[in-house]
Amino acid sequence: MIYLNNFVCISSIGTTVDEHIKSISTNTNHFSATSKLLPQGMEAFFGIIHEELPEISEKYYDCRTNRLIEYCLNNIEEEIKKCVSIYGKNRIGVVVGTSTGAIYDVENNVRENYKVEDETLDFDQRVYDIGLNSSYIKEKYNLEGPCYTIATACTSSARALISAKNLVDCGLCDVVIVAGVDSISTVSASGFYALGALSDKPCTPFAKDRTGITIGEACGITLLSKDKLDNEALSFLGFGASTDGHHVSAPEPSGVFAVQAMEDALRMANLSIDDIGYLNAHGTGTVLNDDMEYNAIKSLFGNKVKVSSSKHLSGHTLGAAGIFEAYISKLILKHNCPLPYDVYDESDLEQYKDISLVVNKNEFIEKNIVMTNNFAFGGNNTSLIFA
């Protein structure tokens, strides 16, 4: 068995277990409207973390994503040091999933340092250093196990969990520190705007009038191992992953490759569709994603499983989405958190009538197994199962 131990998370909807549960229970987001991230001062909503974050002493590593990582590490510092003393620093790996790295800070450096008179700018190497986050964790604890970052857009941290599981299963590591992190930047905001995928109002996954995603930021960290190190550890039962290469940014519309990922996860976990108590959908709030995922869920599950997206609360946390939604799975399975729900019009429910969307407050899981889906650019599909 593989366990996710000492799971911690920070997002726009909470910094603690209780804060996250309160936001989910009351269907409350904490989106902020700002005109600082889009061209020509256009305003949109974002899931921004306002918590004061610790600075990193080494300047090269001091970026917003590493500050988010440091915030989470500070909550499990003793557990990490204990793992080092038990297993040895050469048996502990680090795998991080991200899509933005240090780009937020590189952007700010450009604004502050660009010299208009001669159009010069000092080069900031961090714009290319996708390993910045994983290297920081490795050096902080002087670890000697495998260390790398995975950047597959919105499946990055789901892929990090998969990769870490493989490292432990094949015997290369006893423990892997797995992190998923992303911050909000003008690159990501303007990029999704240019694709026509960014909503100028809070996102509404699976709603008929949905207009796109709301970007959020988050960080989640867990210690993955075969040993159960924590009484609240989450069991990682299986995963499925497929890549269809249908389009650079649009999903394959029938959902057949998403079905493949879900079926592979069920097969690895030795489960059937009747065993799943809740499916946390990728549910971005874009027309194309929600239609594709509806097709996939309808094809495999029909209305036999409760389905919802939590992105109308947190926003789409991009590379952190996989680990953040695994954290939500922990809240549901270990802390009696109600299922994330949203309020829909009759026309919304009619459009997606063949799946069982969670629409009521205080609905709880009945079968204690959760599946989470994440899909990314290039047709990169993942499905994870927790218990």
mmCIF file of C-alpha atoms in Angstrom:
data_model
loop_
_atom_site.group_PDB
_atom_site.id
_atom_site.type_symbol
_atom_site.label_atom_id
_atom_site.label_comp_id
_atom_site.label_asym_id
_atom_site.label_seq_id
_atom_site.Cartn_x
_atom_site.Cartn_y
_atom_site.Cartn_z
ATOM 1 C CA MET A 1 0.000 0.000 0.000
ATOM 2 C CA ILE A 2 1.129 3.542 -0.721
ATOM 3 C CA TYR A 3 0.241 6.292 1.759
ATOM 4 C CA LEU A 4 0.120 10.081 1.562
ATOM 5 C CA ASN A 5 1.269 11.180 5.015
ATOM 6 C CA ASN A 6 1.288 14.540 6.823
ATOM 7 C CA PHE A 7 -0.671 16.250 4.046
ATOM 8 C CA VAL A 8 -0.671 20.065 4.255
ATOM 9 C CA CYS A 9 -2.063 22.683 1.907
ATOM 10 C CA ILE A 10 -2.509 26.422 1.431
ATOM 11 C CA SER A 11 -4.953 27.936 -1.050
ATOM 12 C CA SER A 12 -7.163 30.967 -1.462
ATOM 13 C CA ILE A 13 -9.920 29.176 0.504
ATOM 14 C CA GLY A 14 -7.825 28.209 3.500
ATOM 15 C CA THR A 15 -4.548 27.631 5.295
ATOM 16 C CA THR A 16 -5.798 24.957 7.712
ATOM 17 C CA VAL A 17 -8.054 21.912 7.607
ATOM 18 C CA ASP A 18 -10.847 23.808 9.364
ATOM 19 C CA GLU A 19 -10.670 26.808 7.014
ATOM 20 C CA HIS A 20 -10.820 24.606 3.925
ATOM 21 C CA ILE A 21 -13.755 22.619 5.313
ATOM 22 C CA LYS A 22 -15.630 25.820 6.180
ATOM 23 C CA SER A 23 -15.233 27.176 2.638
ATOM 24 C CA ILE A 24 -16.404 23.894 1.109
ATOM 25 C CA SER A 25 -19.283 23.472 3.572
ATOM 26 C CA THR A 26 -20.609 26.989 2.953
ATOM 27 C CA ASN A 27 -19.861 26.992 -0.798
ATOM 28 C CA THR A 28 -17.737 30.121 -0.335
ATOM 29 C CA ASN A 29 -14.922 31.259 -2.574
ATOM 30 C CA HIS A 30 -12.531 34.080 -1.724
ATOM 31 C CA PHE A 31 -11.860 35.403 -5.216
ATOM 32 C CA SER A 32 -10.329 38.837 -5.612
ATOM 33 C CA ALA A 33 -11.065 41.189 -8.502
ATOM 34 C CA THR A 34 -7.975 42.843 -9.968
ATOM 35 C CA SER A 35 -7.000 44.729 -13.103
ATOM 36 C CA LYS A 36 -3.235 44.202 -12.665
ATOM 37 C CA LEU A 37 -2.868 40.909 -14.541
ATOM 38 C CA LEU A 38 -4.541 41.439 -17.914
ATOM 39 C CA PRO A 39 -3.858 43.727 -20.890
ATOM 40 C CA GLN A 40 -5.223 47.283 -20.935
ATOM 41 C CA GLY A 41 -6.312 47.154 -17.296
ATOM 42 C CA MET A 42 -9.096 44.617 -17.851
ATOM 43 C CA GLU A 43 -10.523 43.265 -14.630
ATOM 44 C CA ALA A 44 -11.064 39.614 -13.716
ATOM 45 C CA PHE A 45 -11.350 37.454 -10.604
ATOM 46 C CA PHE A 46 -8.504 35.335 -9.225
ATOM 47 C CA GLY A 47 -8.027 32.983 -6.268
ATOM 48 C CA ILE A 48 -5.149 34.892 -4.653
ATOM 49 C CA ILE A 49 -3.505 33.775 -1.395
ATOM 50 C CA HIS A 50 -3.246 36.774 0.931
ATOM 51 C CA GLU A 51 -1.486 34.994 3.809
ATOM 52 C CA GLU A 52 1.912 36.451 4.738
ATOM 53 C CA LEU A 53 4.546 34.043 3.429
ATOM 54 C CA PRO A 54 8.051 33.413 4.826
ATOM 55 C CA GLU A 55 11.012 34.802 2.876
ATOM 56 C CA ILE A 56 13.728 32.473 1.599
ATOM 57 C CA SER A 57 17.204 33.419 2.836
ATOM 58 C CA GLU A 58 19.048 32.405 -0.359
ATOM 59 C CA LYS A 59 18.173 35.033 -2.969
ATOM 60 C CA TYR A 60 18.199 32.724 -5.997
ATOM 61 C CA TYR A 61 15.539 30.499 -4.417
ATOM 62 C CA ASP A 62 13.438 33.356 -3.046
ATOM 63 C CA CYS A 63 10.363 33.305 -5.277
ATOM 64 C CA ARG A 64 6.645 33.176 -4.566
ATOM 65 C CA THR A 65 6.258 29.470 -5.337
ATOM 66 C CA ASN A 66 9.126 28.582 -2.986
ATOM 67 C CA ARG A 67 7.602 30.821 -0.327
ATOM 68 C CA LEU A 68 4.374 28.853 -0.670
ATOM 69 C CA ILE A 69 6.397 25.645 -0.392
ATOM 70 C CA GLU A 70 8.225 26.990 2.671
ATOM 71 C CA TYR A 71 4.906 27.854 4.317
ATOM 72 C CA CYS A 72 3.785 24.237 3.956
ATOM 73 C CA LEU A 73 7.162 22.746 4.894
ATOM 74 C CA ASN A 74 7.134 24.686 8.150
ATOM 75 C CA ASN A 75 4.028 22.736 9.144
ATOM 76 C CA ILE A 76 5.666 19.316 8.663
ATOM 77 C CA GLU A 77 9.302 20.124 9.425
ATOM 78 C CA GLU A 78 9.574 17.693 12.332
ATOM 79 C CA GLU A 79 8.042 14.854 10.322
ATOM 80 C CA ILE A 80 10.532 15.389 7.472
ATOM 81 C CA LYS A 81 13.496 15.437 9.862
ATOM 82 C CA LYS A 82 12.186 12.266 11.481
ATOM 83 C CA CYS A 83 12.044 10.563 8.077
ATOM 84 C CA VAL A 84 15.660 11.594 7.405
ATOM 85 C CA SER A 85 16.772 10.062 10.709
ATOM 86 C CA ILE A 86 14.841 6.811 10.094
ATOM 87 C CA TYR A 87 15.449 6.182 6.388
ATOM 88 C CA GLY A 88 18.582 8.198 5.600
ATOM 89 C CA LYS A 89 18.929 11.207 3.322
ATOM 90 C CA ASN A 90 19.830 9.017 0.315
ATOM 91 C CA ARG A 91 16.473 7.187 0.543
ATOM 92 C CA ILE A 92 14.289 10.287 0.413
ATOM 93 C CA GLY A 93 13.330 11.769 -2.948
ATOM 94 C CA VAL A 94 11.674 15.011 -4.029
ATOM 95 C CA VAL A 95 9.173 15.398 -6.861
ATOM 96 C CA VAL A 96 7.435 18.714 -7.502
ATOM 97 C CA GLY A 97 4.689 19.513 -10.002
ATOM 98 C CA THR A 98 4.411 23.100 -11.242
ATOM 99 C CA SER A 99 3.714 25.060 -14.385
ATOM 100 C CA THR A 100 4.805 28.577 -13.400
ATOM 101 C CA GLY A 101 8.001 28.093 -11.375
ATOM 102 C CA ALA A 102 9.469 31.519 -10.599
ATOM 103 C CA ILE A 103 7.785 33.401 -13.448
ATOM 104 C CA TYR A 104 5.845 35.678 -11.053
ATOM 105 C CA ASP A 105 9.123 36.992 -9.627
ATOM 106 C CA VAL A 106 10.847 37.180 -13.010
ATOM 107 C CA GLU A 107 7.958 39.367 -14.219
ATOM 108 C CA ASN A 108 8.387 41.686 -11.247
ATOM 109 C CA ASN A 109 12.127 41.908 -11.847
ATOM 110 C CA VAL A 110 11.450 42.950 -15.432
ATOM 111 C CA ARG A 111 9.132 45.729 -14.287
ATOM 112 C CA GLU A 112 11.607 46.970 -11.692
ATOM 113 C CA ASN A 113 14.874 46.651 -13.603
ATOM 114 C CA TYR A 114 14.128 47.329 -17.260
ATOM 115 C CA LYS A 115 16.079 50.392 -18.391
ATOM 116 C CA VAL A 116 14.014 52.279 -20.945
ATOM 117 C CA GLU A 117 16.845 54.528 -22.144
ATOM 118 C CA ASP A 118 18.970 51.705 -23.575
ATOM 119 C CA GLU A 119 16.422 48.863 -23.514
ATOM 120 C CA THR A 120 18.639 46.635 -21.381
ATOM 121 C CA LEU A 121 17.658 44.033 -18.831
ATOM 122 C CA ASP A 122 19.711 41.739 -16.642
ATOM 123 C CA PHE A 123 19.009 38.105 -17.489
ATOM 124 C CA ASP A 124 17.147 36.201 -14.764
ATOM 125 C CA GLN A 125 18.046 32.521 -15.128
ATOM 126 C CA ARG A 126 15.054 31.462 -13.047
ATOM 127 C CA VAL A 127 12.773 31.975 -16.049
ATOM 128 C CA TYR A 128 14.246 28.724 -17.409
ATOM 129 C CA ASP A 129 14.924 26.885 -14.142
ATOM 130 C CA ILE A 130 11.909 24.585 -13.873
ATOM 131 C CA GLY A 131 13.824 22.594 -11.242
ATOM 132 C CA LEU A 132 13.967 25.576 -8.897
ATOM 133 C CA ASN A 133 11.240 24.280 -6.555
ATOM 134 C CA SER A 134 12.457 20.703 -6.206
ATOM 135 C CA SER A 135 16.100 21.793 -5.826
ATOM 136 C CA TYR A 136 15.104 24.137 -3.024
ATOM 137 C CA ILE A 137 13.492 21.320 -1.007
ATOM 138 C CA LYS A 138 16.429 18.979 -1.637
ATOM 139 C CA GLU A 139 19.015 21.539 -0.536
ATOM 140 C CA LYS A 140 16.973 22.682 2.462
ATOM 141 C CA TYR A 141 17.111 19.185 3.969
ATOM 142 C CA ASN A 142 20.426 18.083 2.383
ATOM 143 C CA LEU A 143 18.726 15.127 0.683
ATOM 144 C CA GLU A 144 20.485 12.747 -1.715
ATOM 145 C CA GLY A 145 17.612 10.818 -3.315
ATOM 146 C CA PRO A 146 16.112 11.429 -6.780
ATOM 147 C CA CYS A 147 14.988 15.026 -7.243
ATOM 148 C CA TYR A 148 13.114 16.568 -10.154
ATOM 149 C CA THR A 149 10.238 18.767 -11.240
ATOM 150 C CA ILE A 150 7.388 17.736 -13.541
ATOM 151 C CA ALA A 151 5.767 20.394 -15.723
ATOM 152 C CA THR A 152 2.824 19.037 -17.685
ATOM 153 C CA ALA A 153 0.579 22.082 -17.242
ATOM 154 C CA CYS A 154 -2.592 21.270 -15.315
ATOM 155 C CA THR A 155 -1.649 17.634 -14.577
ATOM 156 C CA SER A 156 1.775 18.539 -13.161
ATOM 157 C CA SER A 157 1.190 17.632 -9.512
ATOM 158 C CA ALA A 158 -1.032 14.652 -10.361
ATOM 159 C CA ARG A 159 1.895 13.404 -12.450
ATOM 160 C CA ALA A 160 4.223 14.186 -9.519
ATOM 161 C CA LEU A 161 2.152 11.906 -7.269
ATOM 162 C CA ILE A 162 2.232 9.182 -9.932
ATOM 163 C CA SER A 163 5.992 9.551 -10.376
ATOM 164 C CA ALA A 164 6.614 9.473 -6.631
ATOM 165 C CA LYS A 165 4.524 6.320 -6.278
ATOM 166 C CA ASN A 166 6.636 4.687 -8.973
ATOM 167 C CA LEU A 167 9.871 5.695 -7.194
ATOM 168 C CA VAL A 168 8.699 3.963 -4.011
ATOM 169 C CA ASP A 169 7.169 0.947 -5.773
ATOM 170 C CA CYS A 170 10.396 0.216 -7.666
ATOM 171 C CA GLY A 171 12.542 0.554 -4.548
ATOM 172 C CA LEU A 172 14.513 3.712 -5.366
ATOM 173 C CA CYS A 173 13.055 5.623 -2.395
ATOM 174 C CA ASP A 174 11.479 4.880 0.959
ATOM 175 C CA VAL A 175 9.868 8.325 1.192
ATOM 176 C CA VAL A 176 9.217 10.968 -1.446
ATOM 177 C CA ILE A 177 8.391 14.566 -0.574
ATOM 178 C CA VAL A 178 5.735 15.415 -3.152
ATOM 179 C CA ALA A 179 4.700 19.011 -3.756
ATOM 180 C CA GLY A 180 2.421 20.782 -6.170
ATOM 181 C CA VAL A 181 2.618 24.565 -6.429
ATOM 182 C CA ASP A 182 1.633 27.412 -8.696
ATOM 183 C CA SER A 183 1.284 31.144 -8.302
ATOM 184 C CA ILE A 184 -0.683 33.639 -10.364
ATOM 185 C CA SER A 185 1.292 35.543 -12.991
ATOM 186 C CA THR A 186 0.573 37.810 -15.918
ATOM 187 C CA VAL A 187 1.972 35.102 -18.204
ATOM 188 C CA SER A 188 -0.630 32.540 -17.121
ATOM 189 C CA ALA A 189 -3.477 35.064 -16.836
ATOM 190 C CA SER A 190 -2.789 36.685 -20.209
ATOM 191 C CA GLY A 191 -2.114 33.309 -21.804
ATOM 192 C CA PHE A 192 -5.488 31.888 -20.842
ATOM 193 C CA TYR A 193 -7.114 35.178 -21.824
ATOM 194 C CA ALA A 194 -5.485 34.951 -25.277
ATOM 195 C CA LEU A 195 -6.871 31.417 -25.639
ATOM 196 C CA GLY A 196 -10.353 32.706 -24.866
ATOM 197 C CA ALA A 197 -10.440 30.431 -21.816
ATOM 198 C CA LEU A 198 -10.348 32.984 -18.969
ATOM 199 C CA SER A 199 -13.606 34.134 -17.398
ATOM 200 C CA ASP A 200 -13.973 37.748 -16.289
ATOM 201 C CA LYS A 201 -16.281 36.578 -13.501
ATOM 202 C CA PRO A 202 -16.034 33.721 -10.974
ATOM 203 C CA CYS A 203 -15.991 30.419 -12.857
ATOM 204 C CA THR A 204 -19.073 28.198 -12.944
ATOM 205 C CA PRO A 205 -18.119 24.611 -13.878
ATOM 206 C CA PHE A 206 -20.888 22.594 -15.570
ATOM 207 C CA ALA A 207 -23.173 25.623 -15.815
ATOM 208 C CA LYS A 208 -24.863 26.291 -19.141
ATOM 209 C CA ASP A 209 -23.624 29.906 -19.278
ATOM 210 C CA ARG A 210 -20.040 29.158 -18.154
ATOM 211 C CA THR A 211 -17.440 31.451 -19.687
ATOM 212 C CA GLY A 212 -14.081 29.979 -18.725
ATOM 213 C CA ILE A 213 -11.657 29.431 -15.877
ATOM 214 C CA THR A 214 -10.783 31.468 -12.816
ATOM 215 C CA ILE A 215 -7.089 31.057 -12.000
ATOM 216 C CA GLY A 216 -6.125 30.333 -8.408
ATOM 217 C CA GLU A 217 -2.870 29.671 -6.607
ATOM 218 C CA ALA A 218 -2.106 26.889 -4.157
ATOM 219 C CA CYS A 219 0.545 24.653 -2.683
ATOM 220 C CA GLY A 220 0.162 21.166 -1.285
ATOM 221 C CA ILE A 221 2.860 18.898 0.174
ATOM 222 C CA THR A 222 2.710 15.287 1.343
ATOM 223 C CA LEU A 223 5.159 12.547 2.322
ATOM 224 C CA LEU A 224 4.545 9.497 0.129
ATOM 225 C CA SER A 225 5.692 6.111 1.431
ATOM 226 C CA LYS A 226 4.827 2.428 1.852
ATOM 227 C CA ASP A 227 4.868 2.921 5.617
ATOM 228 C CA LYS A 228 1.906 4.582 7.280
ATOM 229 C CA LEU A 229 3.549 7.511 9.054
ATOM 230 C CA ASP A 230 0.416 9.409 10.028
ATOM 231 C CA ASN A 231 -2.885 8.326 11.598
ATOM 232 C CA GLU A 232 -4.707 10.460 9.025
ATOM 233 C CA ALA A 233 -2.726 9.099 6.068
ATOM 234 C CA LEU A 234 -4.548 8.788 2.764
ATOM 235 C CA SER A 235 -4.273 5.510 0.832
ATOM 236 C CA PHE A 236 -3.201 6.001 -2.793
ATOM 237 C CA LEU A 237 -4.840 3.028 -4.483
ATOM 238 C CA GLY A 238 -4.129 3.583 -8.146
ATOM 239 C CA PHE A 239 -3.744 5.874 -11.103
ATOM 240 C CA GLY A 240 -4.419 6.035 -14.803
ATOM 241 C CA ALA A 241 -2.702 8.258 -17.323
ATOM 242 C CA SER A 242 -3.155 8.747 -21.047
ATOM 243 C CA THR A 243 -1.911 11.208 -23.647
ATOM 244 C CA ASP A 244 -3.927 11.637 -26.822
ATOM 245 C CA GLY A 245 -2.191 14.602 -28.470
ATOM 246 C CA HIS A 246 -5.512 15.720 -29.955
ATOM 247 C CA HIS A 247 -4.758 19.456 -29.864
ATOM 248 C CA VAL A 248 -2.318 21.888 -28.274
ATOM 249 C CA SER A 249 -4.919 23.291 -25.872
ATOM 250 C CA ALA A 250 -8.364 21.779 -26.600
ATOM 251 C CA PRO A 251 -9.402 18.371 -25.213
ATOM 252 C CA GLU A 252 -10.405 15.461 -27.439
ATOM 253 C CA PRO A 253 -14.186 16.067 -27.446
ATOM 254 C CA SER A 254 -15.574 12.532 -27.069
ATOM 255 C CA GLY A 255 -13.727 11.918 -23.790
ATOM 256 C CA VAL A 256 -12.501 8.484 -24.875
ATOM 257 C CA PHE A 257 -8.955 9.082 -23.593
ATOM 258 C CA ALA A 258 -10.249 10.459 -20.303
ATOM 259 C CA VAL A 259 -12.239 7.231 -19.988
ATOM 260 C CA GLN A 260 -9.037 5.297 -20.628
ATOM 261 C CA ALA A 261 -7.304 7.086 -17.716
ATOM 262 C CA MET A 262 -10.227 6.410 -15.365
ATOM 263 C CA GLU A 263 -10.471 2.751 -16.423
ATOM 264 C CA ASP A 264 -6.725 2.252 -15.943
ATOM 265 C CA ALA A 265 -6.955 3.763 -12.441
ATOM 266 C CA LEU A 266 -9.816 1.420 -11.546
ATOM 267 C CA ARG A 267 -7.885 -1.540 -12.934
ATOM 268 C CA MET A 268 -4.742 -0.739 -10.929
ATOM 269 C CA ALA A 269 -6.811 -0.297 -7.763
ATOM 270 C CA ASN A 270 -8.721 -3.524 -8.495
ATOM 271 C CA LEU A 271 -12.030 -1.649 -8.208
ATOM 272 C CA SER A 272 -15.224 -1.298 -10.208
ATOM 273 C CA ILE A 273 -17.287 1.819 -10.899
ATOM 274 C CA ASP A 274 -19.626 0.759 -8.085
ATOM 275 C CA ASP A 275 -16.819 1.192 -5.533
ATOM 276 C CA ILE A 276 -16.289 4.917 -6.159
ATOM 277 C CA GLY A 277 -18.128 7.162 -3.700
ATOM 278 C CA TYR A 278 -17.240 10.531 -5.218
ATOM 279 C CA LEU A 279 -15.545 11.876 -8.333
ATOM 280 C CA ASN A 280 -13.827 15.242 -8.096
ATOM 281 C CA ALA A 281 -13.997 16.385 -11.699
ATOM 282 C CA HIS A 282 -11.396 18.495 -13.463
ATOM 283 C CA GLY A 283 -14.364 20.805 -14.139
ATOM 284 C CA THR A 284 -12.605 23.971 -15.247
ATOM 285 C CA GLY A 285 -15.663 25.927 -16.371
ATOM 286 C CA THR A 286 -14.625 26.086 -20.025
ATOM 287 C CA VAL A 287 -17.149 24.965 -22.618
ATOM 288 C CA LEU A 288 -14.831 22.380 -24.184
ATOM 289 C CA ASN A 289 -13.467 20.792 -20.995
ATOM 290 C CA ASP A 290 -16.799 20.417 -19.225
ATOM 291 C CA ASP A 291 -18.485 18.913 -22.296
ATOM 292 C CA MET A 292 -15.639 16.438 -22.807
ATOM 293 C CA GLU A 293 -15.569 15.408 -19.159
ATOM 294 C CA TYR A 294 -19.342 15.038 -19.109
ATOM 295 C CA ASN A 295 -19.104 12.684 -22.078
ATOM 296 C CA ALA A 296 -16.394 10.662 -20.329
ATOM 297 C CA ILE A 297 -18.182 10.390 -16.971
ATOM 298 C CA LYS A 298 -21.503 9.579 -18.627
ATOM 299 C CA SER A 299 -19.833 6.879 -20.709
ATOM 300 C CA LEU A 300 -18.118 5.161 -17.769
ATOM 301 C CA PHE A 301 -20.233 5.907 -14.700
ATOM 302 C CA GLY A 302 -23.571 7.218 -15.894
ATOM 303 C CA ASN A 303 -25.277 8.635 -12.805
ATOM 304 C CA LYS A 304 -23.833 6.035 -10.408
ATOM 305 C CA VAL A 305 -21.324 8.336 -8.740
ATOM 306 C CA LYS A 306 -21.588 11.770 -7.130
ATOM 307 C CA VAL A 307 -19.682 14.320 -9.216
ATOM 308 C CA SER A 308 -18.597 17.906 -8.665
ATOM 309 C CA SER A 309 -15.745 20.283 -9.347
ATOM 310 C CA SER A 310 -14.167 22.279 -6.536
ATOM 311 C CA LYS A 311 -12.717 24.908 -8.868
ATOM 312 C CA HIS A 312 -15.650 27.293 -8.383
ATOM 313 C CA LEU A 313 -14.256 27.657 -4.846
ATOM 314 C CA SER A 314 -10.478 27.630 -5.281
ATOM 315 C CA GLY A 315 -10.152 28.580 -8.906
ATOM 316 C CA HIS A 316 -8.068 26.453 -11.256
ATOM 317 C CA THR A 317 -4.751 26.087 -9.450
ATOM 318 C CA LEU A 318 -3.026 24.929 -12.660
ATOM 319 C CA GLY A 319 0.005 22.745 -11.865
ATOM 320 C CA ALA A 320 -1.084 22.460 -8.221
ATOM 321 C CA ALA A 321 -4.587 21.185 -9.093
ATOM 322 C CA GLY A 322 -3.790 17.478 -8.790
ATOM 323 C CA ILE A 323 -2.321 17.660 -5.301
ATOM 324 C CA PHE A 324 -4.831 20.271 -4.123
ATOM 325 C CA GLU A 325 -7.733 18.030 -5.139
ATOM 326 C CA ALA A 326 -6.025 15.058 -3.497
ATOM 327 C CA TYR A 327 -6.025 17.208 -0.350
ATOM 328 C CA ILE A 328 -9.763 17.777 -0.775
ATOM 329 C CA SER A 329 -10.096 13.990 -0.999
ATOM 330 C CA LYS A 330 -8.402 13.763 2.383
ATOM 331 C CA LEU A 331 -10.826 16.296 3.888
ATOM 332 C CA ILE A 332 -13.770 14.250 2.594
ATOM 333 C CA LEU A 333 -12.393 10.864 3.663
ATOM 334 C CA LYS A 334 -10.661 11.741 6.931
ATOM 335 C CA HIS A 335 -12.415 14.846 8.275
ATOM 336 C CA ASN A 336 -16.077 14.241 7.426
ATOM 337 C CA CYS A 337 -16.085 17.199 5.040
ATOM 338 C CA PRO A 338 -19.249 17.434 2.910
ATOM 339 C CA LEU A 339 -18.879 17.046 -0.824
ATOM 340 C CA PRO A 340 -18.172 20.279 -2.718
ATOM 341 C CA TYR A 341 -21.453 21.490 -4.195
ATOM 342 C CA ASP A 342 -22.705 24.287 -6.389
ATOM 343 C CA VAL A 343 -26.077 25.898 -7.063
ATOM 344 C CA TYR A 344 -27.436 25.355 -10.571
ATOM 345 C CA ASP A 345 -30.364 26.513 -12.659
ATOM 346 C CA GLU A 346 -32.824 23.972 -14.037
ATOM 347 C CA SER A 347 -31.325 24.403 -17.513
ATOM 348 C CA ASP A 348 -27.884 23.456 -16.201
ATOM 349 C CA LEU A 349 -29.152 20.231 -14.697
ATOM 350 C CA GLU A 350 -31.065 19.402 -17.854
ATOM 351 C CA GLN A 351 -27.912 19.817 -19.954
ATOM 352 C CA TYR A 352 -25.953 17.405 -17.757
ATOM 353 C CA LYS A 353 -28.818 15.183 -16.656
ATOM 354 C CA ASP A 354 -26.995 11.892 -17.250
ATOM 355 C CA ILE A 355 -24.456 12.391 -14.458
ATOM 356 C CA SER A 356 -25.103 12.962 -10.759
ATOM 357 C CA LEU A 357 -23.891 16.483 -9.981
ATOM 358 C CA VAL A 358 -23.703 17.440 -6.297
ATOM 359 C CA VAL A 359 -26.212 20.263 -5.904
ATOM 360 C CA ASN A 360 -27.220 20.099 -2.252
ATOM 361 C CA LYS A 361 -25.532 21.317 0.897
ATOM 362 C CA ASN A 362 -24.349 18.686 3.388
ATOM 363 C CA GLU A 363 -24.093 15.717 1.054
ATOM 364 C CA PHE A 364 -21.497 13.282 2.408
ATOM 365 C CA ILE A 365 -19.605 10.409 0.868
ATOM 366 C CA GLU A 366 -21.201 6.985 1.379
ATOM 367 C CA LYS A 367 -18.506 4.730 -0.132
ATOM 368 C CA ASN A 368 -15.099 5.799 1.173
ATOM 369 C CA ILE A 369 -13.194 5.912 -2.106
ATOM 370 C CA VAL A 370 -12.553 9.082 -4.146
ATOM 371 C CA MET A 371 -11.449 9.482 -7.754
ATOM 372 C CA THR A 372 -9.944 12.759 -8.972
ATOM 373 C CA ASN A 373 -9.489 13.801 -12.601
ATOM 374 C CA ASN A 374 -7.025 16.272 -14.088
ATOM 375 C CA PHE A 375 -6.581 17.066 -17.758
ATOM 376 C CA ALA A 376 -3.940 19.252 -19.408
ATOM 377 C CA PHE A 377 -2.798 20.801 -22.671
ATOM 378 C CA GLY A 378 -1.776 18.372 -25.372
ATOM 379 C CA GLY A 379 -4.365 15.802 -24.301
ATOM 380 C CA ASN A 380 -2.530 14.872 -21.094
ATOM 381 C CA ASN A 381 -5.032 13.004 -18.895
ATOM 382 C CA THR A 382 -4.741 11.669 -15.328
ATOM 383 C CA SER A 383 -7.066 9.956 -12.885
ATOM 384 C CA LEU A 384 -6.135 9.144 -9.271
ATOM 385 C CA ILE A 385 -7.938 7.022 -6.667
ATOM 386 C CA PHE A 386 -7.712 7.533 -2.885
ATOM 387 C CA ALA A 387 -9.214 5.805 0.136
#
